Coordinates of C-alpha atoms in Angstrom, one line a residue:
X793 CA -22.6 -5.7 -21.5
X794 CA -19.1 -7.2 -23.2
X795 CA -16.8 -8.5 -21.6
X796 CA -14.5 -5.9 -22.6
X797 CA -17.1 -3.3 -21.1
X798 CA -16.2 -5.6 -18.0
X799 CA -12.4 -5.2 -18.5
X800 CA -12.5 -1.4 -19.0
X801 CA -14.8 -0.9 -16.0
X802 CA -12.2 -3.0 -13.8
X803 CA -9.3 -1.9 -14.6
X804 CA -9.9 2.0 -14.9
X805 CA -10.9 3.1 -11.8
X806 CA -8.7 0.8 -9.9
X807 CA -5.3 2.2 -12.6
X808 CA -6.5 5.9 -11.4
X809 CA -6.4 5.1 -7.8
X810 CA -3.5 3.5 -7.8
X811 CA -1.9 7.2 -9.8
X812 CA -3.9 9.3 -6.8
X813 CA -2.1 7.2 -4.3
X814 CA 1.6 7.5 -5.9
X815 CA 0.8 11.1 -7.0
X816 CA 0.5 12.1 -3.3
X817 CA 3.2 10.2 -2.3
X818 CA 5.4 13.3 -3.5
X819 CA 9.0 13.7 -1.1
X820 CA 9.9 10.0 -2.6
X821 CA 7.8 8.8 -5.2
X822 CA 8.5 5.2 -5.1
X823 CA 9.7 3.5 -8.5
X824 CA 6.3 2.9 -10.5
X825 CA 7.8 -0.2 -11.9
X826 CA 8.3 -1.8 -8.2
X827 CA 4.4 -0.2 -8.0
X828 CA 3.3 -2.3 -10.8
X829 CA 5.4 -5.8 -9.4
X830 CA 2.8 -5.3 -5.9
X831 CA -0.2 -4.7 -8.1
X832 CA 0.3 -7.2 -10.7
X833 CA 0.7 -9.7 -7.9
X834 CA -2.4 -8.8 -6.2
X835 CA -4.2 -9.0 -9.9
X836 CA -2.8 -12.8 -10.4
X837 CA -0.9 -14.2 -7.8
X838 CA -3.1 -13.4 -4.8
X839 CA -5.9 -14.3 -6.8
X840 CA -4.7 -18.0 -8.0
X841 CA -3.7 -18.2 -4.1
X842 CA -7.0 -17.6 -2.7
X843 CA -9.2 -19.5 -5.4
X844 CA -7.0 -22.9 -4.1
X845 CA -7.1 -21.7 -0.6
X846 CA -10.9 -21.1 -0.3
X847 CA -11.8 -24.0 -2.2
X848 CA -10.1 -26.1 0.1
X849 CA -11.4 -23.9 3.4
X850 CA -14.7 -24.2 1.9
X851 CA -14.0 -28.2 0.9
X852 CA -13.7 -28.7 4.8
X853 CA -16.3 -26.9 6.0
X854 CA -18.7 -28.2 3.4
X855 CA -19.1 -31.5 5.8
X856 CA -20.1 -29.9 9.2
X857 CA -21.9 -26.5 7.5
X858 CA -25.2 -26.5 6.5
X859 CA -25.4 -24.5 3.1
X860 CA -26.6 -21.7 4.2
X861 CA -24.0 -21.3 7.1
X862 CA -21.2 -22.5 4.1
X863 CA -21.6 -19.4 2.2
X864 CA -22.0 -16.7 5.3
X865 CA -18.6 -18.9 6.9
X866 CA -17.3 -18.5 3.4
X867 CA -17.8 -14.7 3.3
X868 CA -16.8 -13.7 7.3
X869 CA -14.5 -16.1 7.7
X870 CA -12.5 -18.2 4.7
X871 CA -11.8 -15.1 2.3
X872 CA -10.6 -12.7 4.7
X873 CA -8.0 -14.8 6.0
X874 CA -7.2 -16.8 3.4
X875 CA -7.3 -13.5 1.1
X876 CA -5.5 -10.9 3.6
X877 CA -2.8 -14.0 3.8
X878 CA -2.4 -14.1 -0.3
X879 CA -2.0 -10.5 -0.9
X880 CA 0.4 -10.2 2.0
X881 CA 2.9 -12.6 0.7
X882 CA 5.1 -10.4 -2.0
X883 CA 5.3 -7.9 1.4
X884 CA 6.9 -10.7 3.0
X885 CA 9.8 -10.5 0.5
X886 CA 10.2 -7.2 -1.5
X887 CA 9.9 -5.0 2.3
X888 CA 13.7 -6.3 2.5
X889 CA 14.1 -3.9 -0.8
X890 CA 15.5 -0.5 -0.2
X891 CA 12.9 0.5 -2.3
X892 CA 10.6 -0.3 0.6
X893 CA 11.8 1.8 3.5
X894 CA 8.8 3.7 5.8
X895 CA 5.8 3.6 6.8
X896 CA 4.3 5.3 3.8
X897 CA 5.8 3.4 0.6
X898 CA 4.2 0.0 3.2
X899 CA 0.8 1.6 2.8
X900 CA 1.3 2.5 -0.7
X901 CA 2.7 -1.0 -2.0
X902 CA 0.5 -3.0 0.4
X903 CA -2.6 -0.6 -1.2
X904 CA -1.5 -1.6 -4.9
X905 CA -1.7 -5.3 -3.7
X906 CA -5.1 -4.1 -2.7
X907 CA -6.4 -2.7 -5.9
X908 CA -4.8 -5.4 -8.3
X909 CA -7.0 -7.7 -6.5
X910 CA -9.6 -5.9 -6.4
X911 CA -9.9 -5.4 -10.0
X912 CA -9.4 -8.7 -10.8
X913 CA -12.5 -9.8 -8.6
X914 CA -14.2 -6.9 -10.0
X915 CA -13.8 -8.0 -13.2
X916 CA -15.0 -11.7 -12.5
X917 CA -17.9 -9.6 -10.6
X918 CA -18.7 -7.6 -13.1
X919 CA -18.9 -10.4 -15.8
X920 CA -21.4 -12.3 -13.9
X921 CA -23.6 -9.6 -14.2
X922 CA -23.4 -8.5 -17.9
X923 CA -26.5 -10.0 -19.2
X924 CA -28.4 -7.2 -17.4
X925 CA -27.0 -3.8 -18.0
X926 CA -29.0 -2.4 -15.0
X927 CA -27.7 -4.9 -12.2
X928 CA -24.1 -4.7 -14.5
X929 CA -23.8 -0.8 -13.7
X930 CA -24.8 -1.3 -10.0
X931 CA -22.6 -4.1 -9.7
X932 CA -19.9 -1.9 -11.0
X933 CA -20.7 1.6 -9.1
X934 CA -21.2 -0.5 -5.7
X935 CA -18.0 -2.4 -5.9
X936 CA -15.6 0.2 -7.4
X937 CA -16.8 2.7 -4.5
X938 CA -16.5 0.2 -1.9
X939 CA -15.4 -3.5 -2.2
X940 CA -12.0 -2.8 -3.8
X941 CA -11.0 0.0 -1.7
X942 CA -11.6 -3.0 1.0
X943 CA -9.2 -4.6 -0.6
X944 CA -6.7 -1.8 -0.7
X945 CA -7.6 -0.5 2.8
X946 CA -6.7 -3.9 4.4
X947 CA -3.5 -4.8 2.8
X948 CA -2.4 -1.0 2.8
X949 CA -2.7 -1.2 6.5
X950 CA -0.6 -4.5 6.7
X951 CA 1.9 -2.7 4.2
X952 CA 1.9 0.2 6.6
X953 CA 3.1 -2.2 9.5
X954 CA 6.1 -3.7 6.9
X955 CA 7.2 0.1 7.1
X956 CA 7.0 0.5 11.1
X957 CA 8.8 -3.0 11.5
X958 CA 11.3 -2.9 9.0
X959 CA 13.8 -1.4 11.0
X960 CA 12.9 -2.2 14.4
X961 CA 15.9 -4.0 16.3
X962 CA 13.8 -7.5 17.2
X963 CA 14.3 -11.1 15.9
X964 CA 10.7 -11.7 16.4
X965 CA 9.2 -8.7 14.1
X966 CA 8.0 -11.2 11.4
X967 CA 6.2 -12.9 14.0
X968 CA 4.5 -9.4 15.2
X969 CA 4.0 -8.4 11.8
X970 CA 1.8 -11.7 10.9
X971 CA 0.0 -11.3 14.1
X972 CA -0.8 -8.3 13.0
X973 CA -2.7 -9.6 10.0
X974 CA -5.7 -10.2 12.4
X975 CA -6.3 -6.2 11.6
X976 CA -7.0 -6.4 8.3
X977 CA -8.8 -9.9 8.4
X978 CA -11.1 -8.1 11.2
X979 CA -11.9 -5.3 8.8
X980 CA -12.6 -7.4 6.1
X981 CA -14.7 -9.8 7.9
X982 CA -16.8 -7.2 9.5
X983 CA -17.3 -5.7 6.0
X984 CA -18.5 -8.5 4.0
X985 CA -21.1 -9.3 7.0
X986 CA -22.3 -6.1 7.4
X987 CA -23.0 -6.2 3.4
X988 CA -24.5 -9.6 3.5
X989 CA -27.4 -8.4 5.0
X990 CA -30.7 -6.1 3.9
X991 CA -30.9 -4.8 7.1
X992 CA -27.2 -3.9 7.8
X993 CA -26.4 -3.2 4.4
X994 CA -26.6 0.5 4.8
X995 CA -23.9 0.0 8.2
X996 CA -21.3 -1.9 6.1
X997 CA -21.7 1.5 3.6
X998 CA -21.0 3.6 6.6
X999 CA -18.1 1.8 8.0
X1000 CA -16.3 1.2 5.1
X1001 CA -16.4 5.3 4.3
X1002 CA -15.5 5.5 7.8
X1003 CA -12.5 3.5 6.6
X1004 CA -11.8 5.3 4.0
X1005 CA -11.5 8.7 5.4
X1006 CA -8.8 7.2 8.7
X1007 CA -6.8 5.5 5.7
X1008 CA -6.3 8.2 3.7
X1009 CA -6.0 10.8 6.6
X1010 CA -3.2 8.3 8.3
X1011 CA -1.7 8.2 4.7
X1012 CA -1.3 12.1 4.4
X1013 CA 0.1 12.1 8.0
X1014 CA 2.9 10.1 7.3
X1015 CA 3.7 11.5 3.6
X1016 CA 3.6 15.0 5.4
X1017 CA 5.8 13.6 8.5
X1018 CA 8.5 12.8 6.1
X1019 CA 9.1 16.6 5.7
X1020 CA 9.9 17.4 9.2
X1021 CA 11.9 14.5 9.0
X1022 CA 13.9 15.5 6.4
X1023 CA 14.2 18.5 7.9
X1024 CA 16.3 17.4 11.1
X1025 CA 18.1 15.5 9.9
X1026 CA 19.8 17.4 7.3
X1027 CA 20.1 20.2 10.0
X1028 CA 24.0 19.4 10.6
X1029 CA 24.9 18.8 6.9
X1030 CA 25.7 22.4 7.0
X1031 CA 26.9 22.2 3.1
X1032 CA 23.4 22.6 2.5
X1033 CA 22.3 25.2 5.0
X1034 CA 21.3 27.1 2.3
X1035 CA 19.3 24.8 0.8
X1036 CA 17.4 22.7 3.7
X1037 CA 14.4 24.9 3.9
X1038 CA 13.6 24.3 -0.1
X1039 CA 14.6 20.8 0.0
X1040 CA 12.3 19.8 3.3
X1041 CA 9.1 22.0 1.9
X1042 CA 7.2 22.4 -0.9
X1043 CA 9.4 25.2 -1.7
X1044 CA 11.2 21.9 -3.2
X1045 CA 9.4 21.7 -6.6
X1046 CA 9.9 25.9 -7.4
X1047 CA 12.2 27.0 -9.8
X1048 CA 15.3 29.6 -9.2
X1049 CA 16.7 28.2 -6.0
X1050 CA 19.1 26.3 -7.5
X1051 CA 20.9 24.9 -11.3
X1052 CA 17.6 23.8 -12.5
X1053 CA 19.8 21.3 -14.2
X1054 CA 20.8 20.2 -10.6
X1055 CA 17.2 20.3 -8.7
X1056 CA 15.8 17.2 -9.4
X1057 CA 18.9 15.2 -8.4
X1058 CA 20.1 17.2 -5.4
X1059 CA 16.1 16.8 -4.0
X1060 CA 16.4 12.9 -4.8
X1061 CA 20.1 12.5 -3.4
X1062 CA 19.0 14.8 0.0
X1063 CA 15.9 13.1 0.5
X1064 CA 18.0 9.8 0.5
X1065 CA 20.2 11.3 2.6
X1066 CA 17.7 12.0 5.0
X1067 CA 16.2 8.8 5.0
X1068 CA 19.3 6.7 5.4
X1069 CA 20.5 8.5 8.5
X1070 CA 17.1 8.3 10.3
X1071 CA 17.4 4.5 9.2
X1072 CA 21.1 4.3 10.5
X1073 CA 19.6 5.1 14.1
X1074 CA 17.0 2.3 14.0
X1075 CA 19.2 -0.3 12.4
X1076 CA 21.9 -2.9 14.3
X1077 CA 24.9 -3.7 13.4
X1078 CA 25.7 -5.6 10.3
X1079 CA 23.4 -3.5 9.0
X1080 CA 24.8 -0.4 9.9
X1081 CA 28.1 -0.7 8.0
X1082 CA 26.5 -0.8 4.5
X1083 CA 24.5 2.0 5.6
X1084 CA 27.0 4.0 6.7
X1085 CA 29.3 3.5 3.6
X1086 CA 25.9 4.2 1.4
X1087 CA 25.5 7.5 3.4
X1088 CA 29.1 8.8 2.8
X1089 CA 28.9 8.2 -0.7
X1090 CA 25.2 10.3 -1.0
X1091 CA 27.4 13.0 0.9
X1092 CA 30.4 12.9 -1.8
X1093 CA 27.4 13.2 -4.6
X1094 CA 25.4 16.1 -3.0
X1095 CA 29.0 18.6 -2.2
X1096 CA 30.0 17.7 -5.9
X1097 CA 26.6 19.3 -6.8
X1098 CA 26.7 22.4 -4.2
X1099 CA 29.8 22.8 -3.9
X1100 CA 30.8 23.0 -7.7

C-alpha cells in the first residue's frame, strides 16, 4: 500500500469522528476553528513531545531493563504518562478561553487532542505495515476501531475535568486537575497490556468497548444536562417567557416561533446568557465583575431582538 493510502486511511476516520463528536455537541457548538487548534496540536505538538520524552524514558531505563522488560515498561509505563502529559498541555492554557467553559466542550477539545494524535501514530503505524496489504488493512481496522479512540477516550476525560474545575473557587485546582492525570494514564496503561498479550488480547478488546460506551454515554449526559440548565436559568428573564421552552429544547432548531432572521442569534445570545449566569455563581470575585458587565450587555442584545 502507498503512503498516501496510509495518509487517507489516518486521517479519514479520525476527521469523521471528530464531526460526530462536534455534531452532537448541538446547544453550543464550540468554534470548529478552536476544534482544529486542540487537534492539530495532538497531530504535531503532542507527538514531537512524546517522541523526546520516551526516548529519554526509554534511554534511562535501557541500563537497568532487560530488552524484553524495555519494550513491555515502554508500552505500560513510559507512553502513557509521558503521552497523556503531551496531549494535556494546550488544555493547560486554552481552558482559560471562554470558548472553553463546561464540562462538555473539556471532553470535546480534550477528545480532538485525542484523535489528532491518534491519526498521526496511525499513520506512522499504518506505514510500517504497507509492504503487506493484508497485515496493512488489519493494521488499519484494529487501530482505527480501538487504539485512537484510546487516545481520544483518555485525554477527553482529562478535558472533561478542565470543564468541572474551571470554575471551582480553589487556588489548588491545577494541582487537582494534574493529579487527576493518573485516570487517563491508568486507562491507557491497562490498555496497551491487555493488547500486548495473545492470551489477553481479546480482554483489552472488551475493555476498551467498555470504554467507549461510558465515554460517550457520560458525553450525551452532559450535552443533554445543558438543556435543563438553560432552562433555569432563564426562568426569571421573563422578556423571554415566551420563548424559554423553544430556546431550552429541541423545539430550538423549528421554524415559525420566531423572525427566522432572528433565531439563530437570539438561541446563540440566550444560550450565552444561560451559561454566563450559571458561571457567575461558581466564579469569585475579580472574576465576577467582567462577568457581570458581559451578562448585562447579552441582556441589552436579546430585548433589542424581542422586544423590537
Amino acid at each position: 500500500m502507498s503512503m498516501l493510502n496510509s495518509f487517507y486511511a489516518a486521517i479519514i476516520p479520525m476527521t469523521i469522528y471528530l464531526l460526530i463528536l462536534w455534531r452532537q455537541d448541538k446547544y453550543e457548538r464550540e468554534p470548529f476553528s478552536f476544534l482544529i487548534i486542540h487537534f492539530l496540536w495532538g497531530a504535531v505538538g503532542a507527538i514531537i513531545l512524546s517522541i523526546i520524552g520516551s526516548s529519554i524514558f526509554l534511554w534511562f531505563f535501557s541500563f537497568i531493563l532487560s530488552e524484553s522488560l524495555l519494550d513491555l515498561s515502554g508500552a505500560v509505563i513510559v507512553a502513557p504518562i509521558v503521552e497523556e502529559i503531551a496531549k494535556a498541555l494546550i488544555l493547560f492554557v486554552t481552558y482559560r478561553s471562554a470558548k472553553f467553559d463546561n464540562v462538555t466542550d473539556g471532553m470535546l477539545y480534550g477528545a480532538a487532542v485525542g484523535l489528532g494524535f491518534g491519526m498521526t501514530e496511525n499513520f506512522l503505524y499504518f506505514s510500517g505495515a504497507a509492504d503487506n496489504s493484508t497485515i496493512w488493512l488489519y493494521t488499519v481496522i484494529l487501530r482505527t476501531a480501538t487504539s485512537a479512540l484510546v487516545h481520544a477516550i483518555c485525554t477527553g476525560i482529562i478535558g472533561g475535568v478542565f470543564g468541572i474545575f474551571k470554575f471551582q473557587r480553589s487556588y489548588f485546582k491545577s494541582i487537582f486537575i494534574t493529579g487527576f492525570l493518573i485516570f487517563p494514564m491508568l486507562i491507557h496503561s491497562a490498555w496497551n497490556f491487555l493488547v500486548s498479550f495473545d492470551f489477553t488480547f481479546l480482554y483489552g478488546i472488551i475493555f476498551i468497548v467498555i470504554c467507549i460506551i461510558i465515554f460517550w454515554r457520560v458525553y450525551k449526559s452532559f450535552i443533554n444536562s445543558e438543556l435543563k440548565l438553560i432552562r433555569e436559568e432563564l426562568f426569571d428573564e421573563l422578556y423571554l417567557a415566551n420563548y424559554i421552552d423553544f430556546i431550552s429544547s429541541n423545539k430550538r432548531f423549528r421554524k415559525g416561533w420566531i423572525d427566522e432572521k432572528k433565531r439563530n442569534k437570539l438561541i446563540t445570545l440566550s444560550t450565552t446568557l444561560a451559561f454566563r449566569k450559571n458561571q457567575l455563581k461558581k466564579f469569585g470575585t475579580l472574576e465576577s465583575n467582567s462577568l457581570s458587565d458581559e451578562i448585562e450587555s447579552i441582556r441589552d442584545k436579546i430585548k433589542e431582538l424581542v422586544i423590537t
